[in-house]
Each structure stands twice: as structure tokens, then as C-alpha cells.
PDB file of C-alpha atoms in Angstrom:
ATOM      1  CA  UNK K  20     139.198  91.423 162.440  1.00 58.00           C
ATOM      2  CA  UNK K  21     138.439  94.652 164.343  1.00 65.00           C
ATOM      3  CA  UNK K  22     135.855  97.107 163.026  1.00 81.00           C
ATOM      4  CA  UNK K  23     136.635 100.758 162.253  1.00 88.00           C
ATOM      5  CA  UNK K  24     133.825 101.904 164.590  1.00 92.00           C
ATOM      6  CA  UNK K  25     131.235 100.565 167.009  1.00 94.00           C
ATOM      7  CA  UNK K  26     128.094 102.227 168.374  1.00 96.00           C
ATOM      8  CA  UNK K  27     126.564 101.823 171.824  1.00 96.00           C
ATOM      9  CA  UNK K  28     123.353 103.179 173.314  1.00 96.00           C
ATOM     10  CA  UNK K  29     124.145 102.754 176.974  1.00 96.00           C
ATOM     11  CA  UNK K  30     122.054 101.671 179.859  1.00 94.00           C
ATOM     12  CA  UNK K  31     121.918 104.096 182.814  1.00 95.00           C
ATOM     13  CA  UNK K  32     125.052 105.550 184.409  1.00 95.00           C
ATOM     14  CA  UNK K  33     125.979 108.301 186.865  1.00 96.00           C
ATOM     15  CA  UNK K  34     127.146 111.488 185.164  1.00 97.00           C
ATOM     16  CA  UNK K  35     130.444 112.959 186.371  1.00 94.00           C
ATOM     17  CA  UNK K  36     132.232 116.096 185.196  1.00 94.00           C
ATOM     18  CA  UNK K  37     129.851 117.325 182.462  1.00 96.00           C
ATOM     19  CA  UNK K  38     131.453 119.864 180.112  1.00 96.00           C
ATOM     20  CA  UNK K  39     128.534 120.453 177.757  1.00 97.00           C
ATOM     21  CA  UNK K  40     128.241 124.262 177.701  1.00 95.00           C
ATOM     22  CA  UNK K  41     131.914 125.126 177.343  1.00 94.00           C
ATOM     23  CA  UNK K  42     134.824 123.028 176.124  1.00 94.00           C
ATOM     24  CA  UNK K  43     136.732 120.912 178.585  1.00 92.00           C
ATOM     25  CA  UNK K  44     140.184 122.109 179.664  1.00 91.00           C
ATOM     26  CA  UNK K  45     143.376 120.198 180.338  1.00 89.00           C
ATOM     27  CA  UNK K  46     146.200 121.794 182.313  1.00 92.00           C
ATOM     28  CA  UNK K  47     144.596 125.193 181.754  1.00 91.00           C
ATOM     29  CA  UNK K  48     144.252 124.836 177.970  1.00 93.00           C
ATOM     30  CA  UNK K  49     141.006 124.546 176.000  1.00 93.00           C
ATOM     31  CA  UNK K  50     140.720 121.055 174.486  1.00 92.00           C
ATOM     32  CA  UNK K  51     138.244 122.187 171.805  1.00 95.00           C
ATOM     33  CA  UNK K  52     135.915 119.402 172.901  1.00 96.00           C
ATOM     34  CA  UNK K  53     132.791 118.937 174.985  1.00 97.00           C
ATOM     35  CA  UNK K  54     132.976 115.955 177.327  1.00 97.00           C
ATOM     36  CA  UNK K  55     131.369 113.902 180.064  1.00 97.00           C
ATOM     37  CA  UNK K  56     132.591 111.146 182.331  1.00 96.00           C
ATOM     38  CA  UNK K  57     130.320 108.149 182.813  1.00 96.00           C
ATOM     39  CA  UNK K  58     130.578 106.211 186.084  1.00 96.00           C
ATOM     40  CA  UNK K  59     129.191 102.707 186.577  1.00 95.00           C
ATOM     41  CA  UNK K  60     129.660  99.447 188.483  1.00 94.00           C
ATOM     42  CA  UNK K  61     132.020  96.793 187.143  1.00 92.00           C
ATOM     43  CA  UNK K  62     129.293  94.156 186.983  1.00 91.00           C
ATOM     44  CA  UNK K  63     126.663  96.352 185.311  1.00 92.00           C
ATOM     45  CA  UNK K  64     125.075  96.009 181.886  1.00 91.00           C
ATOM     46  CA  UNK K  65     126.854  99.151 180.693  1.00 91.00           C
ATOM     47  CA  UNK K  66     130.246  97.657 181.637  1.00 94.00           C
ATOM     48  CA  UNK K  67     129.587  94.755 179.279  1.00 93.00           C
ATOM     49  CA  UNK K  68     128.232  97.041 176.519  1.00 93.00           C
ATOM     50  CA  UNK K  69     131.278  99.295 176.585  1.00 94.00           C
ATOM     51  CA  UNK K  70     133.855  96.510 176.896  1.00 93.00           C
ATOM     52  CA  UNK K  71     132.312  94.739 173.895  1.00 93.00           C
ATOM     53  CA  UNK K  72     132.533  97.936 171.800  1.00 94.00           C
ATOM     54  CA  UNK K  73     136.147  98.548 172.865  1.00 92.00           C
ATOM     55  CA  UNK K  74     137.095  94.981 171.949  1.00 91.00           C
ATOM     56  CA  UNK K  75     135.408  95.325 168.532  1.00 92.00           C
ATOM     57  CA  UNK K  76     137.524  98.321 167.439  1.00 91.00           C
ATOM     58  CA  UNK K  77     140.803  97.802 169.327  1.00 87.00           C
ATOM     59  CA  UNK K  78     143.475  97.226 166.699  1.00 80.00           C
ATOM     60  CA  UNK K  79     146.236  97.143 169.338  1.00 77.00           C
ATOM     61  CA  UNK K  80     144.743  94.099 171.091  1.00 76.00           C
ATOM     62  CA  UNK K  81     144.725  95.807 174.479  1.00 74.00           C
ATOM     63  CA  UNK K  82     148.213  97.315 174.201  1.00 81.00           C
ATOM     64  CA  UNK K  83     147.159 100.916 173.557  1.00 82.00           C
ATOM     65  CA  UNK K  84     144.893 103.587 175.043  1.00 85.00           C
ATOM     66  CA  UNK K  85     141.802 102.194 176.763  1.00 89.00           C
ATOM     67  CA  UNK K  86     138.938 104.629 177.511  1.00 91.00           C
ATOM     68  CA  UNK K  87     137.814 102.484 180.482  1.00 93.00           C
ATOM     69  CA  UNK K  88     139.453 103.487 183.771  1.00 94.00           C
ATOM     70  CA  UNK K  89     138.957 101.948 187.200  1.00 92.00           C
ATOM     71  CA  UNK K  90     138.683 104.496 190.017  1.00 90.00           C
ATOM     72  CA  UNK K  91     137.933 103.377 193.577  1.00 87.00           C
ATOM     73  CA  UNK K  92     136.402 100.076 192.416  1.00 87.00           C
ATOM     74  CA  UNK K  93     134.081 101.870 189.939  1.00 93.00           C
ATOM     75  CA  UNK K  94     134.545 102.048 186.158  1.00 95.00           C
ATOM     76  CA  UNK K  95     134.654 105.387 184.343  1.00 96.00           C
ATOM     77  CA  UNK K  96     134.719 106.316 180.672  1.00 96.00           C
ATOM     78  CA  UNK K  97     135.305 109.810 179.311  1.00 95.00           C
ATOM     79  CA  UNK K  98     133.342 110.530 176.122  1.00 97.00           C
ATOM     80  CA  UNK K  99     134.006 113.620 174.038  1.00 96.00           C
ATOM     81  CA  UNK K 100     132.761 115.549 171.035  1.00 97.00           C
ATOM     82  CA  UNK K 101     134.092 118.408 168.898  1.00 96.00           C
ATOM     83  CA  UNK K 102     130.481 119.355 168.194  1.00 96.00           C
ATOM     84  CA  UNK K 103     127.645 120.517 170.438  1.00 95.00           C
ATOM     85  CA  UNK K 104     126.031 117.462 171.986  1.00 97.00           C
ATOM     86  CA  UNK K 105     122.362 116.651 171.384  1.00 97.00           C
ATOM     87  CA  UNK K 106     120.753 116.735 174.843  1.00 98.00           C
ATOM     88  CA  UNK K 107     117.416 115.104 175.682  1.00 98.00           C
ATOM     89  CA  UNK K 108     115.198 114.606 178.723  1.00 97.00           C
ATOM     90  CA  UNK K 109     113.587 111.323 179.786  1.00 96.00           C
ATOM     91  CA  UNK K 110     110.737 111.902 177.285  1.00 97.00           C
ATOM     92  CA  UNK K 111     113.290 112.429 174.466  1.00 96.00           C
ATOM     93  CA  UNK K 112     112.500 116.153 174.250  1.00 97.00           C
ATOM     94  CA  UNK K 113     115.414 118.493 173.528  1.00 97.00           C
ATOM     95  CA  UNK K 114     116.813 120.214 176.634  1.00 98.00           C
ATOM     96  CA  UNK K 115     119.634 122.642 177.345  1.00 97.00           C
ATOM     97  CA  UNK K 116     123.126 121.270 177.975  1.00 97.00           C
ATOM     98  CA  UNK K 117     122.971 123.332 181.176  1.00 96.00           C
ATOM     99  CA  UNK K 118     120.283 120.989 182.542  1.00 96.00           C
ATOM    100  CA  UNK K 119     122.910 118.325 183.330  1.00 96.00           C
ATOM    101  CA  UNK K 120     124.775 118.266 186.622  1.00 95.00           C
ATOM    102  CA  UNK K 121     127.149 115.834 188.311  1.00 95.00           C
ATOM    103  CA  UNK K 122     125.312 112.894 189.819  1.00 95.00           C
ATOM    104  CA  UNK K 123     122.445 112.873 187.296  1.00 97.00           C
ATOM    105  CA  UNK K 124     121.352 109.487 185.987  1.00 97.00           C
ATOM    106  CA  UNK K 125     121.792 109.439 182.208  1.00 97.00           C
ATOM    107  CA  UNK K 126     122.046 107.339 179.076  1.00 97.00           C
ATOM    108  CA  UNK K 127     124.210 108.141 176.063  1.00 97.00           C
ATOM    109  CA  UNK K 128     124.769 107.271 172.447  1.00 98.00           C
ATOM    110  CA  UNK K 129     128.473 106.636 171.902  1.00 97.00           C
ATOM    111  CA  UNK K 130     130.821 105.829 169.064  1.00 97.00           C
ATOM    112  CA  UNK K 131     134.068 103.941 169.647  1.00 95.00           C
ATOM    113  CA  UNK K 132     136.912 104.166 167.137  1.00 93.00           C
ATOM    114  CA  UNK K 133     140.557 103.177 166.974  1.00 89.00           C
ATOM    115  CA  UNK K 134     142.645 105.800 168.762  1.00 80.00           C
ATOM    116  CA  UNK K 135     145.553 107.749 167.220  1.00 70.00           C
ATOM    117  CA  UNK K 136     147.631 105.631 164.887  1.00 67.00           C
ATOM    118  CA  UNK K 137     145.572 102.565 165.826  1.00 66.00           C
ATOM    119  CA  UNK K 138     147.085 102.399 169.343  1.00 81.00           C
ATOM    120  CA  UNK K 139     143.986 101.771 171.400  1.00 86.00           C
ATOM    121  CA  UNK K 140     140.420 103.098 171.449  1.00 93.00           C
ATOM    122  CA  UNK K 141     138.685 106.453 171.897  1.00 93.00           C
ATOM    123  CA  UNK K 142     135.072 107.203 172.822  1.00 95.00           C
ATOM    124  CA  UNK K 143     132.935 109.897 171.148  1.00 97.00           C
ATOM    125  CA  UNK K 144     129.733 111.316 172.629  1.00 98.00           C
ATOM    126  CA  UNK K 145     126.900 111.537 170.084  1.00 98.00           C
ATOM    127  CA  UNK K 146     123.956 112.381 172.366  1.00 98.00           C
ATOM    128  CA  UNK K 147     123.069 112.470 176.046  1.00 98.00           C
ATOM    129  CA  UNK K 148     119.736 111.725 177.729  1.00 98.00           C
ATOM    130  CA  UNK K 149     118.933 112.777 181.288  1.00 98.00           C
ATOM    131  CA  UNK K 150     116.799 110.069 182.867  1.00 97.00           C
ATOM    132  CA  UNK K 151     116.435 111.744 186.266  1.00 96.00           C
ATOM    133  CA  UNK K 152     118.114 114.189 188.607  1.00 94.00           C
ATOM    134  CA  UNK K 153     120.882 112.793 190.715  1.00 89.00           C
ATOM    135  CA  UNK K 154     122.154 113.823 194.095  1.00 81.00           C
ATOM    136  CA  UNK K 155     125.082 115.962 192.947  1.00 67.00           C
ATOM    137  CA  UNK K 156     127.560 113.169 193.685  1.00 55.00           C
ATOM    138  CA  UNK K 157     131.154 114.386 193.325  1.00 54.00           C
ATOM    139  CA  UNK K 158     132.915 111.780 195.422  1.00 50.00           C
ATOM    140  CA  UNK K 159     135.082 110.340 192.647  1.00 46.00           C
ATOM    141  CA  UNK K 160     138.372 111.891 191.547  1.00 49.00           C
ATOM    142  CA  UNK K 161     138.572 113.276 187.989  1.00 49.00           C
ATOM    143  CA  UNK K 162     139.130 110.909 185.060  1.00 43.00           C
TER     144      UNK K 162
END
């Protein structure tokens, strides 16, 4: 039987589209949420971690919303939060949300829950850790 929530502390991923200072927007409207997009290889440790969490809470048995998207042979997951996100550096010291940029190598603490009316899964961002600066990689299309 599926759980009502699952937690994951991820391995490293490439950060895409960080919205940590101001809320994300969709079609010009404020979503009221902070968000990031995580990008990682299909055969990586994080792919297995996230798929396991999705499977644990998916009440629709794969028939509803899935937070994992495949873009140009790379997997992406958008994680969001209604609250300011706890941001840490590699030494686990608090840093500004403005310290994150696209392409940075990060880890995150995530919570997965059944999505609206139990039709799939959603991903919440609990905290974000910057492991090291990236190269400002913006080559992937938005989530």
C-alpha cells in the first residue's frame, strides 16, 4: 500500500532554473512558490532514489502526474515550496538563496506526496545544499 509521503536526501545533481529569491511564475502569473529544477542522468543514483520515492507514494499506479520528466535524454524533476527554502553551502553553513545559479552542483532534501486528488505525485523542496559552483549550464529547455 502506498505511503502518504516519502523523503529523499539526494545525491548530486545539476541545478536548473532556481527560483529561490522570488516566487516562480507560470504564464506571467506568480505561483506563490519557490522552485528549482534538478537535472540528472537516467542511470544515476539520484534517478533510482527519486523513482523509488515516487513509487512509494503514487496512489494512481503511474496513471497520474509524475514529477519526473525526460528532456533530451536527461531526467528532470521540479521541486517547489510555499516557504523560503533553507540554503546551505558544502560545509552545511547557511547561505543566501542568491548564491545559487544555473549549473551549480547541488544536493536537496525532498518530500514526495500524492498529488491533487491522489492522481499522481508532487515533489516539495525542503532544503538545498550547494556542493560547488557549476558552469552556468542553461542548455536544457524549461521543465
